[in-house]
Tab-separated table of C-alpha atoms in Angstrom:
chain	number	residue	atom	x	y	z
A	1	LYS	CA	0.297	-68.195	-36.752
A	2	GLY	CA	0.064	-71.679	-35.321
A	3	ARG	CA	2.623	-73.475	-37.384
A	4	ARG	CA	6.170	-72.236	-37.475
A	5	ASN	CA	8.004	-72.762	-40.685
A	6	GLN	CA	10.544	-75.514	-40.112
A	7	LYS	CA	13.876	-74.298	-41.374
A	8	SER	CA	16.072	-77.376	-40.929
A	9	LYS	CA	17.039	-79.060	-44.177
A	10	ASN	CA	16.897	-82.777	-44.956
A	11	ARG	CA	14.505	-83.267	-42.122
A	12	GLY	CA	11.932	-85.028	-44.194
A	13	CYS	CA	8.730	-83.745	-45.627
A	14	VAL	CA	7.884	-80.251	-44.330
A	15	LEU	CA	5.702	-77.246	-45.105
A	16	THR	CA	7.671	-74.359	-46.588
A	17	GLU	CA	6.430	-70.921	-47.554
A	18	ILE	CA	7.357	-68.248	-50.045
A	19	HIS	CA	6.037	-64.714	-50.560
A	20	LEU	CA	4.938	-64.215	-54.188
A	21	ASN	CA	3.046	-61.906	-56.500
A	22	VAL	CA	-0.169	-63.460	-57.767
A	23	THR	CA	1.220	-62.961	-61.287
A	24	ASP	CA	4.200	-65.212	-60.394
A	25	LEU	CA	1.746	-68.131	-60.343
A	26	ASP	CA	1.242	-67.764	-64.126
A	27	LEU	CA	-2.446	-68.533	-63.882
A	28	GLY	CA	-3.325	-65.721	-66.249
A	29	TYR	CA	-4.490	-63.108	-63.728
A	30	GLU	CA	-3.544	-59.456	-64.035
A	31	THR	CA	-3.296	-58.021	-60.555
A	32	LYS	CA	-0.803	-56.418	-58.238
A	33	GLU	CA	-1.916	-58.395	-55.213
A	34	GLU	CA	0.383	-60.787	-53.401
A	35	LEU	CA	0.173	-64.012	-51.438
A	36	ILE	CA	2.038	-66.442	-49.244
A	37	PHE	CA	2.414	-69.699	-51.132
A	38	ARG	CA	3.001	-72.765	-48.959
A	39	TYR	CA	4.293	-76.011	-50.403
A	40	CYS	CA	5.522	-79.420	-49.298
A	41	SER	CA	9.112	-80.427	-49.783
A	42	GLY	CA	11.616	-82.869	-48.385
A	43	SER	CA	12.340	-86.552	-48.594
A	44	CYS	CA	10.027	-89.336	-47.554
A	45	ASP	CA	12.772	-91.881	-46.877
A	46	ALA	CA	12.032	-91.971	-43.171
A	47	ALA	CA	8.403	-92.765	-43.821
A	48	GLU	CA	9.150	-95.959	-45.751
A	49	THR	CA	6.921	-98.850	-44.816
A	50	THR	CA	7.180	-102.552	-45.480
A	51	TYR	CA	4.848	-101.933	-48.392
A	52	ASP	CA	7.373	-99.517	-49.940
A	53	LYS	CA	10.211	-101.986	-49.326
A	54	ILE	CA	8.332	-104.803	-51.062
A	55	LEU	CA	7.558	-102.608	-54.050
A	56	ARG	CA	11.198	-101.588	-54.323
A	57	ASN	CA	12.359	-105.205	-54.160
A	58	LEU	CA	9.804	-106.395	-56.698
A	59	THR	CA	10.765	-103.608	-59.095
A	60	LYS	CA	14.436	-104.493	-58.731
A	61	LYS	CA	13.665	-108.128	-59.525
A	62	LYS	CA	11.657	-106.986	-62.547
A	63	LYS	CA	8.534	-108.663	-61.293
A	64	LEU	CA	6.518	-105.484	-61.848
A	65	VAL	CA	7.654	-104.549	-65.335
A	66	THR	CA	4.342	-103.266	-66.640
A	67	ASP	CA	3.217	-101.153	-63.665
A	68	LYS	CA	4.871	-97.958	-62.639
A	69	VAL	CA	4.955	-97.860	-58.868
A	70	ARG	CA	6.175	-94.834	-56.992
A	71	PRO	CA	7.631	-94.504	-53.558
A	72	ALA	CA	5.999	-92.283	-50.932
A	73	CYS	CA	5.823	-88.689	-52.039
A	74	CYS	CA	5.799	-85.452	-50.009
A	75	ARG	CA	2.405	-83.932	-50.819
A	76	PRO	CA	-0.216	-81.666	-49.202
A	77	THR	CA	-2.612	-83.562	-46.957
A	78	ALA	CA	-4.665	-80.391	-46.389
A	79	PHE	CA	-4.957	-77.136	-48.263
A	80	ASP	CA	-4.746	-73.583	-47.032
A	81	ASP	CA	-7.803	-71.294	-46.917
A	82	ASP	CA	-9.046	-69.779	-50.152
A	83	LEU	CA	-7.331	-66.681	-51.464
A	84	SER	CA	-9.258	-63.830	-53.034
A	85	PHE	CA	-7.997	-60.812	-54.901
A	86	LEU	CA	-9.194	-57.968	-57.091
A	87	ASP	CA	-7.667	-57.831	-60.565
A	88	ASP	CA	-6.673	-54.739	-62.552
A	89	ASN	CA	-10.118	-54.646	-64.188
A	90	LEU	CA	-11.829	-54.613	-60.779
A	91	VAL	CA	-12.995	-58.212	-61.022
A	92	TYR	CA	-12.673	-60.474	-58.006
A	93	HIS	CA	-11.139	-63.932	-58.265
A	94	ILE	CA	-10.872	-66.736	-55.746
A	95	LEU	CA	-8.171	-69.397	-55.679
A	96	LYS	CA	-9.051	-72.695	-54.023
A	97	LYS	CA	-6.683	-75.516	-53.091
A	98	HIS	CA	-3.776	-73.425	-54.280
A	99	SER	CA	-1.524	-73.652	-51.255
A	100	ALA	CA	-0.652	-76.378	-48.762
A	101	LYS	CA	-1.645	-76.337	-45.117
A	102	ARG	CA	-0.234	-79.682	-43.943
A	103	CYS	CA	2.174	-82.103	-45.568
A	104	GLY	CA	2.571	-85.842	-45.454
A	105	CYS	CA	4.279	-88.718	-47.183
A	106	VAL	CA	1.501	-90.315	-49.187
B	1	VAL	CA	9.944	-60.885	-54.345
B	2	GLU	CA	10.755	-57.543	-52.805
B	3	PRO	CA	7.734	-56.232	-50.942
B	4	VAL	CA	7.442	-52.970	-52.831
B	5	LEU	CA	5.025	-50.807	-50.921
B	6	SER	CA	4.388	-48.078	-53.424
B	7	LYS	CA	3.285	-44.711	-52.107
B	8	GLY	CA	0.603	-44.480	-54.748
B	9	ASN	CA	-2.033	-46.937	-53.749
B	10	ASN	CA	-2.767	-47.439	-50.070
B	11	CYS	CA	-5.805	-49.550	-50.872
B	12	LEU	CA	-3.698	-52.007	-52.831
B	13	ASP	CA	-1.156	-52.104	-50.022
B	14	ALA	CA	-3.962	-52.863	-47.568
B	15	ALA	CA	-5.209	-55.714	-49.769
B	16	LYS	CA	-1.697	-57.140	-49.928
B	17	ALA	CA	-1.348	-56.907	-46.169
B	18	CYS	CA	-4.701	-58.649	-45.731
B	19	ASN	CA	-3.748	-61.626	-47.860
B	20	LEU	CA	-0.488	-62.024	-45.944
B	21	ASN	CA	-2.469	-62.299	-42.699
B	22	ASP	CA	-4.187	-65.653	-42.228
B	23	THR	CA	-7.238	-64.260	-40.418
B	24	CYS	CA	-7.842	-61.407	-42.825
B	25	LYS	CA	-7.252	-63.620	-45.844
B	26	ARG	CA	-9.729	-66.211	-44.591
B	27	PHE	CA	-12.552	-63.789	-43.771
B	28	ARG	CA	-11.947	-61.799	-46.955
B	29	SER	CA	-12.393	-64.886	-49.136
B	30	ALA	CA	-15.317	-65.860	-46.945
B	31	TYR	CA	-17.251	-62.786	-48.121
B	32	ILE	CA	-15.850	-62.479	-51.645
B	33	THR	CA	-17.171	-65.986	-52.350
B	34	PRO	CA	-20.882	-65.406	-51.588
B	35	CYS	CA	-20.750	-61.795	-52.805
B	36	THR	CA	-19.521	-62.843	-56.267
B	37	SER	CA	-21.377	-66.146	-56.790
B	38	SER	CA	-24.408	-65.656	-58.981
B	39	THR	CA	-27.478	-67.754	-58.337
B	40	SER	CA	-29.969	-68.908	-60.966
B	41	ASN	CA	-31.929	-65.662	-61.177
B	42	GLU	CA	-29.970	-63.243	-59.012
B	43	ILE	CA	-26.560	-61.644	-59.257
B	44	CYS	CA	-25.717	-63.134	-55.857
B	45	ASN	CA	-27.265	-64.236	-52.595
B	46	LYS	CA	-27.393	-60.823	-50.918
B	47	ARG	CA	-28.318	-62.231	-47.526
B	48	LYS	CA	-25.271	-64.514	-47.445
B	49	CYS	CA	-23.048	-61.736	-48.766
B	50	HIS	CA	-24.221	-59.375	-46.012
B	51	LYS	CA	-23.740	-61.985	-43.333
B	52	ALA	CA	-20.177	-62.700	-44.449
B	53	LEU	CA	-19.418	-58.967	-44.617
B	54	ARG	CA	-20.617	-58.515	-41.030
B	55	LEU	CA	-18.415	-61.418	-40.001
B	56	PHE	CA	-15.430	-59.859	-41.764
B	57	PHE	CA	-15.787	-56.575	-39.865
B	58	ASP	CA	-16.524	-58.404	-36.615
B	59	LYS	CA	-13.577	-60.803	-36.730
B	60	VAL	CA	-10.770	-59.102	-38.622
B	61	PRO	CA	-8.605	-56.627	-36.679
B	62	PRO	CA	-9.364	-53.006	-37.695
B	63	LYS	CA	-5.782	-52.560	-38.841
B	64	HIS	CA	-6.655	-54.797	-41.789
B	65	SER	CA	-10.407	-54.312	-42.275
B	66	TYR	CA	-10.286	-50.517	-41.939
B	67	GLY	CA	-7.072	-50.521	-43.945
B	68	MET	CA	-9.028	-51.670	-46.972
B	69	LEU	CA	-12.207	-49.698	-46.279
B	70	PHE	CA	-10.722	-46.362	-45.196
B	71	CYS	CA	-7.483	-46.253	-47.179
B	72	SER	CA	-6.459	-42.812	-48.417
B	73	CYS	CA	-6.249	-42.326	-52.158
B	74	ARG	CA	-4.715	-40.024	-54.733
B	75	ASP	CA	-5.965	-41.575	-57.940
B	76	VAL	CA	-8.970	-43.299	-59.420
B	77	ALA	CA	-7.339	-46.734	-59.471
B	78	CYS	CA	-7.147	-46.461	-55.707
B	79	THR	CA	-10.619	-45.008	-55.074
B	80	GLU	CA	-12.213	-47.566	-57.382
B	81	ARG	CA	-10.507	-50.361	-55.491
B	82	ARG	CA	-11.735	-48.826	-52.252
B	83	ARG	CA	-15.275	-48.637	-53.613
B	84	GLN	CA	-15.073	-52.328	-54.567
B	85	THR	CA	-14.065	-53.428	-51.058
B	86	ILE	CA	-17.609	-54.413	-50.069
B	87	VAL	CA	-18.427	-55.875	-53.534
B	88	PRO	CA	-21.095	-53.192	-54.112
B	89	VAL	CA	-22.680	-54.918	-57.122
B	90	CYS	CA	-23.996	-57.484	-54.647
B	91	SER	CA	-23.971	-55.899	-51.191
B	92	TYR	CA	-24.976	-52.355	-52.126
B	93	GLU	CA	-26.669	-51.820	-55.474
B	94	ASP	CA	-30.179	-52.988	-56.163
B	95	ARG	CA	-32.611	-52.803	-59.054
B	96	GLU	CA	-34.471	-49.903	-57.497
B	97	LYS	CA	-33.369	-47.164	-55.157
B	98	PRO	CA	-35.857	-46.971	-52.312
B	99	ASN	CA	-36.705	-43.793	-50.474
B	100	CYS	CA	-34.298	-43.374	-47.550
B	101	LEU	CA	-37.078	-43.127	-44.970
B	102	THR	CA	-38.629	-46.335	-46.295
B	103	LEU	CA	-35.214	-47.978	-46.040
B	104	GLN	CA	-34.858	-46.659	-42.501
B	105	GLU	CA	-38.193	-48.263	-41.623
B	106	SER	CA	-37.070	-51.674	-42.863
B	107	CYS	CA	-33.790	-51.232	-40.980
B	108	LYS	CA	-35.692	-50.565	-37.761
B	109	LYS	CA	-37.500	-53.888	-38.120
B	110	ASN	CA	-34.199	-55.719	-37.791
B	111	TYR	CA	-32.450	-55.899	-34.432
B	112	ILE	CA	-28.896	-55.646	-35.758
B	113	CYS	CA	-29.661	-52.896	-38.234
B	114	ARG	CA	-31.653	-50.865	-35.717
B	115	SER	CA	-28.931	-50.900	-33.072
B	116	ARG	CA	-26.109	-50.251	-35.514
B	117	LEU	CA	-27.919	-47.340	-37.102
B	118	ALA	CA	-28.456	-45.887	-33.637
B	119	ASP	CA	-24.730	-46.318	-32.930
B	120	PHE	CA	-23.909	-44.548	-36.145
B	121	PHE	CA	-26.117	-41.557	-35.378
B	122	THR	CA	-24.688	-41.345	-31.891
B	123	ASN	CA	-21.019	-41.798	-32.619
B	124	CYS	CA	-20.687	-39.906	-35.891
B	125	GLN	CA	-22.733	-36.895	-34.775
B	126	PRO	CA	-20.998	-33.806	-36.198
B	127	GLU	CA	-20.239	-30.832	-33.973
B	128	SER	CA	-18.707	-27.841	-35.716
B	129	ARG	CA	-17.313	-26.319	-32.501
B	130	SER	CA	-15.280	-29.358	-31.490
B	131	VAL	CA	-11.662	-30.010	-32.423
B	132	SER	CA	-12.482	-33.218	-34.258
B	133	SER	CA	-15.790	-31.998	-35.728
B	134	CYS	CA	-17.401	-34.825	-33.786
B	135	LEU	CA	-19.675	-34.368	-30.834
B	136	LYS	CA	-18.205	-37.490	-29.279
B	137	GLU	CA	-14.603	-36.550	-30.118
B	138	ASN	CA	-13.880	-40.193	-30.813
B	139	TYR	CA	-13.013	-41.191	-34.365
B	140	ALA	CA	-12.566	-44.869	-33.538
B	141	ASP	CA	-16.146	-45.171	-32.293
B	142	CYS	CA	-17.446	-43.375	-35.371
B	143	LEU	CA	-15.529	-45.665	-37.742
B	144	LEU	CA	-16.687	-48.699	-35.798
B	145	ALA	CA	-20.312	-47.581	-35.992
B	146	TYR	CA	-20.025	-46.800	-39.695
B	147	SER	CA	-18.384	-50.126	-40.577
B	148	GLY	CA	-20.998	-51.839	-38.414
B	149	LEU	CA	-23.654	-50.820	-40.928
B	150	ILE	CA	-21.964	-52.836	-43.664
B	151	GLY	CA	-23.934	-56.028	-44.058
B	152	THR	CA	-27.274	-54.506	-43.046
B	153	VAL	CA	-29.968	-53.139	-45.368
B	154	MET	CA	-28.417	-49.757	-44.562
B	155	THR	CA	-25.051	-50.819	-46.057
B	156	PRO	CA	-23.261	-47.598	-47.046
B	157	ASN	CA	-20.597	-47.112	-49.688
B	158	TYR	CA	-18.615	-44.354	-51.353
B	159	ILE	CA	-20.845	-42.679	-53.927
B	160	ASP	CA	-18.188	-41.355	-56.278
B	161	SER	CA	-14.487	-41.605	-56.876
B	162	ASN	CA	-13.496	-38.012	-56.021
B	163	SER	CA	-14.649	-37.645	-52.456
B	164	LEU	CA	-15.249	-39.372	-49.171
B	165	SER	CA	-19.006	-38.919	-49.550
B	166	VAL	CA	-20.909	-42.026	-48.599
B	167	ALA	CA	-24.551	-43.041	-48.659
B	168	PRO	CA	-26.766	-46.073	-48.297
B	169	TRP	CA	-28.533	-47.275	-51.450
B	170	CYS	CA	-31.478	-44.848	-51.293
B	171	ASP	CA	-32.555	-41.361	-52.308
B	172	CYS	CA	-35.156	-38.811	-51.341
B	173	SER	CA	-37.371	-38.860	-54.386
B	174	ASN	CA	-41.072	-39.319	-53.630
B	175	SER	CA	-40.641	-38.086	-50.089
B	176	GLY	CA	-43.748	-35.906	-50.117
B	177	ASN	CA	-44.087	-33.938	-46.927
B	178	ASP	CA	-41.138	-35.777	-45.391
B	179	ILE	CA	-38.577	-34.379	-47.805
B	180	ASP	CA	-36.762	-32.372	-45.109
B	181	GLU	CA	-36.574	-35.348	-42.789
B	182	CYS	CA	-35.355	-37.538	-45.629
B	183	LEU	CA	-32.641	-35.097	-46.711
B	184	LYS	CA	-31.514	-34.738	-43.125
B	185	PHE	CA	-31.136	-38.498	-42.898
B	186	LEU	CA	-29.314	-38.805	-46.222
B	187	ASN	CA	-27.024	-35.857	-45.523
B	188	PHE	CA	-25.951	-37.406	-42.245
B	189	PHE	CA	-24.186	-39.926	-44.492
B	190	GLN	CA	-23.295	-37.797	-47.508
B	191	ASP	CA	-22.217	-34.602	-45.875
B	192	ASN	CA	-20.887	-35.536	-42.447
B	193	THR	CA	-17.672	-33.744	-41.431
B	194	CYS	CA	-17.239	-35.934	-38.370
B	195	LEU	CA	-17.277	-39.109	-40.454
B	196	LYS	CA	-15.114	-37.592	-43.201
B	197	ASN	CA	-12.534	-36.419	-40.693
B	198	ALA	CA	-12.535	-39.813	-39.012
B	199	ILE	CA	-11.954	-41.603	-42.330
B	200	GLN	CA	-9.281	-39.097	-43.300
B	201	ALA	CA	-7.534	-39.427	-39.962
B	202	PHE	CA	-7.404	-43.191	-40.288
B	203	GLY	CA	-6.180	-42.986	-43.882
B	204	ASN	CA	-3.429	-40.568	-42.995
B	205	GLY	CA	-2.525	-42.321	-39.784
B	206	THR	CA	-2.789	-38.965	-38.040
B	207	ASP	CA	-4.799	-37.301	-35.323
B	208	VAL	CA	-4.457	-40.074	-32.809
B	209	ASN	CA	-5.108	-37.595	-30.028
B	210	VAL	CA	-8.558	-36.850	-31.248
B	211	TRP	CA	-9.507	-40.452	-30.592
B	212	GLN	CA	-9.271	-39.627	-26.971
B	213	PRO	CA	-11.415	-36.854	-25.604
B	214	ILE	CA	-9.336	-33.721	-25.143
B	215	LEU	CA	-12.041	-31.288	-24.140
B	216	PRO	CA	-15.212	-33.320	-24.007
B	217	VAL	CA	-18.195	-31.421	-25.259
B	218	GLN	CA	-21.045	-31.376	-22.793
B	219	THR	CA	-23.429	-34.038	-23.860
B	220	THR	CA	-26.435	-35.832	-22.546
B	221	THR	CA	-26.468	-38.518	-25.215
B	222	ALA	CA	-26.763	-41.956	-23.724
B	223	THR	CA	-23.998	-44.441	-24.283
B	224	THR	CA	-24.864	-47.115	-26.766
B	225	THR	CA	-23.977	-50.652	-27.550
B	226	THR	CA	-20.818	-49.634	-29.389
B	227	ALA	CA	-18.961	-50.086	-26.149
B	228	SER	CA	-19.550	-53.810	-26.280
B	229	ARG	CA	-18.106	-54.068	-29.768
B	230	LEU	CA	-15.027	-51.967	-29.058
B	231	LYS	CA	-13.827	-50.729	-25.743
B	232	THR	CA	-12.875	-47.080	-25.737
B	233	PRO	CA	-9.192	-46.825	-26.633
B	234	GLY	CA	-7.140	-46.777	-23.496
B	235	SER	CA	-3.452	-46.464	-22.867
B	236	GLU	CA	-2.648	-49.031	-25.528
B	237	THR	CA	-3.356	-46.449	-28.233
B	238	THR	CA	0.211	-45.380	-28.697
B	239	ASN	CA	0.463	-45.939	-32.416
B	240	ASN	CA	-1.779	-44.998	-35.270
B	241	GLU	CA	-3.745	-48.167	-35.181
B	242	ILE	CA	-7.076	-48.685	-33.665
B	243	PRO	CA	-6.791	-51.123	-30.773
B	244	ASN	CA	-6.795	-54.643	-31.905
B	245	HIS	CA	-9.825	-55.802	-29.959
B	246	ASN	CA	-10.781	-58.753	-32.062
B	247	ASP	CA	-7.665	-60.845	-31.738
B	248	SER	CA	-8.915	-63.256	-29.149
B	249	PRO	CA	-12.214	-64.238	-30.765
B	250	ALA	CA	-10.459	-64.653	-34.094
B	251	CYS	CA	-7.755	-66.830	-32.569
B	252	ALA	CA	-10.315	-68.831	-30.674
B	253	ASN	CA	-12.081	-69.515	-33.942
B	254	LEU	CA	-8.869	-70.568	-35.600
B	255	GLN	CA	-8.120	-73.024	-32.873
B	256	VAL	CA	-11.535	-74.559	-33.147
B	257	ARG	CA	-11.051	-75.064	-36.839
B	258	GLU	CA	-7.579	-76.617	-36.637
C-alpha cells in the first residue's frame, strides 16, 4: 500500500513486482495459491563511490588479478513479510525471505 | 499469470485474495507460524496460536478473514480447505474432548472468552418467526460474534465436510443430570439456523438487506460489547461486503512497523 511500484525504466535500482502462482517459484510445492513476488532490478551506476572507482581502476591495471571484485549490485536490503499457503495435501507451508521489500545498491 | 478465478473453489479464491493483500498476508502468516510449529513435547504452542488467531480476526478486514472462514463450497476440496482455515490440529483438537459445560466454565473464567461467548449467544440467537431466522436480524453481528470465539478455549470449527454445522471441541458425555443443559449449549452451535443462514448469506454474497433490521422483532435483550468491535452497518453497506471497520488500526500498525 505504502510504496508505489516505480514504472520508469533505467532509473536505477528499484523494487518491481510480479503476480505469480506459488508453483512458478519451482520450490517443489503443490498448491494452487498465488503470491506477489517483489524483486530488485536496475543499474547501480549512479550509486558508484570512490571505492568502486578505485576497484575498477585497479582491475583495469591488473593489480587485482587474483581477487574477483564486483561493482555495486541491486539487491534487497529488506525482505517482505512471510507468505503462508495451504498445499494440495492440506499441509501449511511458510516462505521466509522470499520477496524483497526495499532495494539498494550494495 | 492470468488470475483465473475458478467458480469451483471459493475458499481457494479467498486464500489467493488474502495473499495478494499485504495486511491479510502478514496476519495470516503470523498465525500459521505458531499454529504449525511443534514444540518439544506438544504439537504446537496452543496459547500462541490462539493469540495470533484472535489478532488475525481483529486486524484483517472481514472481506478477507470471513472470505476464508465463511466461503461457500460445492466439493470436499473446498470444505476441507475451509475446515483447515484455523489450523484445527493446533487451535481446535485436543487429546480429550471435555464436557461442554465444563468447557463453558473454563471459558467464563477468562475475560475475553466470557464476553465473546455472551456476544455469540446474544447475536446468533435463532428466531424461527423472523425473516433472517435471527432474533437480532443482523447477520454481520452474528458472524462477528462467532469469529470472535476463534482463539478462545471455546474455539469453534466445522465438524464435517458436508454441512455448515459447527461446534467447539467438546461433547455432552458424562453430563449426568445436566444433559439437557449441555445439549442445549452444544446445539446452539451445531444446529443454529441463524448462524447457518448468516454463513450462507456471506458465502453467497446475498441477503444484504437482512443485515439491516427490516421488521425488528420485539426484544429486551441488552446490547453487548459487539458494538465496540463492529459498528452496526450503516449507509456504507451498499455492496455485499461487511463494512471494513478494521482498516485504520491495521494501517496504523503498518505505519509503526515501517
